[in-house]
Amino acid sequence: IKEAVVSTQSTGYPPQQVVVVQQQPAQNVNSNSLLAWISCLCFFWPLGLVAVVKANKSDQCLGRGDIAGARENGEAAKKWAIAAIVTQIVFGAIAGVIYVIYIVWIVNTINNSYDSDYYG
């Protein structure tokens, strides 16, 4: 709140106090809701669910006017969503390697069985 004193000396009246109220600029807080929902629905859902809860808390804090809480929960939602995405990628890579090893084992088993039947 800024205050300004307006001088009215030429009219002979005493100085008047004028109060000018300025609104603070809107705080841009990202709750990361979209990222949280995508990580929950498309990637590792247990960690994605935590991200969705954090994003929801961020929205609630923003609604109450708690900018710091909204920013903190929004950042937490982003971290949990990234953790869900990375976890799914790692688990997918591990599953892919296991799948390839299994297929190679099956092919070798079939070849060995064929060779022993054919060659006696």
PDB file of C-alpha atoms in Angstrom:
ATOM      1  CA  ILE A   1       0.000   0.000   0.000  1.00  0.00           C
ATOM      2  CA  LYS A   2       1.402   3.331  -1.004  1.00  0.00           C
ATOM      3  CA  GLU A   3       0.364   6.581   0.546  1.00  0.00           C
ATOM      4  CA  ALA A   4       0.637   9.985  -1.039  1.00  0.00           C
ATOM      5  CA  VAL A   5      -0.068  13.402   0.390  1.00  0.00           C
ATOM      6  CA  VAL A   6      -1.750  15.793  -2.001  1.00  0.00           C
ATOM      7  CA  SER A   7      -1.041  19.451  -1.426  1.00  0.00           C
ATOM      8  CA  THR A   8      -3.911  21.868  -1.812  1.00  0.00           C
ATOM      9  CA  GLN A   9      -2.145  25.070  -0.787  1.00  0.00           C
ATOM     10  CA  SER A  10      -3.650  27.151  -3.541  1.00  0.00           C
ATOM     11  CA  THR A  11      -7.193  26.545  -2.323  1.00  0.00           C
ATOM     12  CA  GLY A  12      -6.509  27.212   1.320  1.00  0.00           C
ATOM     13  CA  TYR A  13      -7.746  23.820   2.440  1.00  0.00           C
ATOM     14  CA  PRO A  14      -5.574  21.579   4.632  1.00  0.00           C
ATOM     15  CA  PRO A  15      -3.573  18.812   2.906  1.00  0.00           C
ATOM     16  CA  GLN A  16      -5.542  15.645   2.222  1.00  0.00           C
ATOM     17  CA  GLN A  17      -4.232  12.139   2.496  1.00  0.00           C
ATOM     18  CA  VAL A  18      -4.867   9.878  -0.500  1.00  0.00           C
ATOM     19  CA  VAL A  19      -4.354   6.131  -0.232  1.00  0.00           C
ATOM     20  CA  VAL A  20      -3.569   4.265  -3.441  1.00  0.00           C
ATOM     21  CA  VAL A  21      -3.999   0.504  -3.302  1.00  0.00           C
ATOM     22  CA  GLN A  22      -2.145  -1.568  -5.875  1.00  0.00           C
ATOM     23  CA  GLN A  23      -2.736  -5.266  -6.349  1.00  0.00           C
ATOM     24  CA  GLN A  24       0.259  -7.523  -6.357  1.00  0.00           C
ATOM     25  CA  PRO A  25       0.945  -9.145  -9.702  1.00  0.00           C
ATOM     26  CA  ALA A  26      -0.491 -12.635  -9.994  1.00  0.00           C
ATOM     27  CA  GLN A  27       1.945 -15.340  -8.981  1.00  0.00           C
ATOM     28  CA  ASN A  28       2.443 -17.934 -11.694  1.00  0.00           C
ATOM     29  CA  VAL A  29       2.577 -21.254  -9.849  1.00  0.00           C
ATOM     30  CA  ASN A  30       2.650 -24.483 -11.829  1.00  0.00           C
ATOM     31  CA  SER A  31       1.003 -27.374  -9.993  1.00  0.00           C
ATOM     32  CA  ASN A  32       2.264 -29.843 -12.648  1.00  0.00           C
ATOM     33  CA  SER A  33      -1.137 -31.580 -12.691  1.00  0.00           C
ATOM     34  CA  LEU A  34      -0.892 -32.673 -16.318  1.00  0.00           C
ATOM     35  CA  LEU A  35       2.556 -34.192 -15.858  1.00  0.00           C
ATOM     36  CA  ALA A  36       1.366 -35.928 -12.683  1.00  0.00           C
ATOM     37  CA  TRP A  37      -1.674 -37.459 -14.405  1.00  0.00           C
ATOM     38  CA  ILE A  38       0.359 -38.583 -17.414  1.00  0.00           C
ATOM     39  CA  SER A  39       2.951 -40.206 -15.158  1.00  0.00           C
ATOM     40  CA  CYS A  40       0.183 -41.932 -13.209  1.00  0.00           C
ATOM     41  CA  LEU A  41      -1.776 -43.205 -16.195  1.00  0.00           C
ATOM     42  CA  CYS A  42       1.052 -44.002 -18.627  1.00  0.00           C
ATOM     43  CA  PHE A  43       4.052 -44.817 -16.471  1.00  0.00           C
ATOM     44  CA  PHE A  44       4.738 -46.293 -13.007  1.00  0.00           C
ATOM     45  CA  TRP A  45       1.388 -45.620 -11.336  1.00  0.00           C
ATOM     46  CA  PRO A  46       2.333 -45.914  -7.621  1.00  0.00           C
ATOM     47  CA  LEU A  47       4.757 -43.002  -7.872  1.00  0.00           C
ATOM     48  CA  GLY A  48       2.484 -41.223 -10.335  1.00  0.00           C
ATOM     49  CA  LEU A  49      -0.323 -41.387  -7.790  1.00  0.00           C
ATOM     50  CA  VAL A  50       1.859 -39.590  -5.246  1.00  0.00           C
ATOM     51  CA  ALA A  51       2.521 -36.937  -7.896  1.00  0.00           C
ATOM     52  CA  VAL A  52      -1.230 -36.505  -8.467  1.00  0.00           C
ATOM     53  CA  VAL A  53      -1.823 -36.061  -4.728  1.00  0.00           C
ATOM     54  CA  LYS A  54       0.950 -33.452  -4.511  1.00  0.00           C
ATOM     55  CA  ALA A  55      -0.432 -31.604  -7.542  1.00  0.00           C
ATOM     56  CA  ASN A  56      -3.883 -31.584  -5.933  1.00  0.00           C
ATOM     57  CA  LYS A  57      -2.401 -30.151  -2.720  1.00  0.00           C
ATOM     58  CA  SER A  58      -0.685 -27.493  -4.817  1.00  0.00           C
ATOM     59  CA  ASP A  59      -4.020 -26.500  -6.357  1.00  0.00           C
ATOM     60  CA  GLN A  60      -5.617 -26.385  -2.901  1.00  0.00           C
ATOM     61  CA  CYS A  61      -2.844 -24.164  -1.551  1.00  0.00           C
ATOM     62  CA  LEU A  62      -3.177 -21.858  -4.530  1.00  0.00           C
ATOM     63  CA  GLY A  63      -6.906 -21.604  -3.899  1.00  0.00           C
ATOM     64  CA  ARG A  64      -6.221 -20.577  -0.292  1.00  0.00           C
ATOM     65  CA  GLY A  65      -3.685 -18.013  -1.416  1.00  0.00           C
ATOM     66  CA  ASP A  66      -0.727 -19.927   0.014  1.00  0.00           C
ATOM     67  CA  ILE A  67       1.729 -19.239  -2.811  1.00  0.00           C
ATOM     68  CA  ALA A  68       4.719 -20.789  -1.038  1.00  0.00           C
ATOM     69  CA  GLY A  69       2.822 -23.999  -0.263  1.00  0.00           C
ATOM     70  CA  ALA A  70       1.500 -24.175  -3.806  1.00  0.00           C
ATOM     71  CA  ARG A  71       4.983 -23.763  -5.255  1.00  0.00           C
ATOM     72  CA  GLU A  72       6.457 -26.353  -2.858  1.00  0.00           C
ATOM     73  CA  ASN A  73       3.786 -28.965  -3.598  1.00  0.00           C
ATOM     74  CA  GLY A  74       3.974 -28.246  -7.334  1.00  0.00           C
ATOM     75  CA  GLU A  75       7.708 -28.891  -7.334  1.00  0.00           C
ATOM     76  CA  ALA A  76       7.190 -32.058  -5.287  1.00  0.00           C
ATOM     77  CA  ALA A  77       4.591 -33.233  -7.820  1.00  0.00           C
ATOM     78  CA  LYS A  78       7.085 -32.643 -10.625  1.00  0.00           C
ATOM     79  CA  LYS A  79       9.796 -34.642  -8.824  1.00  0.00           C
ATOM     80  CA  TRP A  80       7.440 -37.563  -8.133  1.00  0.00           C
ATOM     81  CA  ALA A  81       6.210 -37.550 -11.739  1.00  0.00           C
ATOM     82  CA  ILE A  82       9.773 -37.622 -13.067  1.00  0.00           C
ATOM     83  CA  ALA A  83      10.568 -40.454 -10.640  1.00  0.00           C
ATOM     84  CA  ALA A  84       7.569 -42.401 -11.997  1.00  0.00           C
ATOM     85  CA  ILE A  85       8.693 -41.892 -15.585  1.00  0.00           C
ATOM     86  CA  VAL A  86      12.318 -42.873 -14.889  1.00  0.00           C
ATOM     87  CA  THR A  87      11.251 -45.910 -12.840  1.00  0.00           C
ATOM     88  CA  GLN A  88       9.033 -47.155 -15.649  1.00  0.00           C
ATOM     89  CA  ILE A  89      11.814 -46.701 -18.192  1.00  0.00           C
ATOM     90  CA  VAL A  90      14.268 -48.629 -16.006  1.00  0.00           C
ATOM     91  CA  PHE A  91      11.763 -51.420 -15.303  1.00  0.00           C
ATOM     92  CA  GLY A  92      10.911 -51.569 -19.004  1.00  0.00           C
ATOM     93  CA  ALA A  93      14.575 -51.882 -19.935  1.00  0.00           C
ATOM     94  CA  ILE A  94      15.086 -54.656 -17.371  1.00  0.00           C
ATOM     95  CA  ALA A  95      11.985 -56.480 -18.601  1.00  0.00           C
ATOM     96  CA  GLY A  96      13.204 -56.116 -22.201  1.00  0.00           C
ATOM     97  CA  VAL A  97      16.586 -57.626 -21.374  1.00  0.00           C
ATOM     98  CA  ILE A  98      14.933 -60.503 -19.506  1.00  0.00           C
ATOM     99  CA  TYR A  99      12.587 -61.068 -22.458  1.00  0.00           C
ATOM    100  CA  VAL A 100      15.478 -61.186 -24.941  1.00  0.00           C
ATOM    101  CA  ILE A 101      17.389 -63.633 -22.721  1.00  0.00           C
ATOM    102  CA  TYR A 102      14.290 -65.821 -22.472  1.00  0.00           C
ATOM    103  CA  ILE A 103      13.745 -65.823 -26.248  1.00  0.00           C
ATOM    104  CA  VAL A 104      17.414 -66.713 -26.870  1.00  0.00           C
ATOM    105  CA  TRP A 105      17.150 -69.539 -24.342  1.00  0.00           C
ATOM    106  CA  ILE A 106      13.966 -70.869 -26.016  1.00  0.00           C
ATOM    107  CA  VAL A 107      15.541 -70.728 -29.481  1.00  0.00           C
ATOM    108  CA  ASN A 108      18.677 -72.511 -28.244  1.00  0.00           C
ATOM    109  CA  THR A 109      16.572 -75.161 -26.527  1.00  0.00           C
ATOM    110  CA  ILE A 110      14.573 -75.780 -29.708  1.00  0.00           C
ATOM    111  CA  ASN A 111      17.761 -75.927 -31.831  1.00  0.00           C
ATOM    112  CA  ASN A 112      19.452 -78.335 -29.432  1.00  0.00           C
ATOM    113  CA  SER A 113      16.354 -80.524 -29.363  1.00  0.00           C
ATOM    114  CA  TYR A 114      16.143 -80.505 -33.176  1.00  0.00           C
ATOM    115  CA  ASP A 115      19.841 -81.259 -33.567  1.00  0.00           C
ATOM    116  CA  SER A 116      19.742 -84.208 -31.157  1.00  0.00           C
ATOM    117  CA  ASP A 117      16.617 -85.641 -32.869  1.00  0.00           C
ATOM    118  CA  TYR A 118      18.012 -85.177 -36.395  1.00  0.00           C
ATOM    119  CA  TYR A 119      21.572 -86.299 -35.802  1.00  0.00           C
ATOM    120  CA  GLY A 120      20.677 -88.978 -33.395  1.00  0.00           C
TER     121      GLY A 120
END
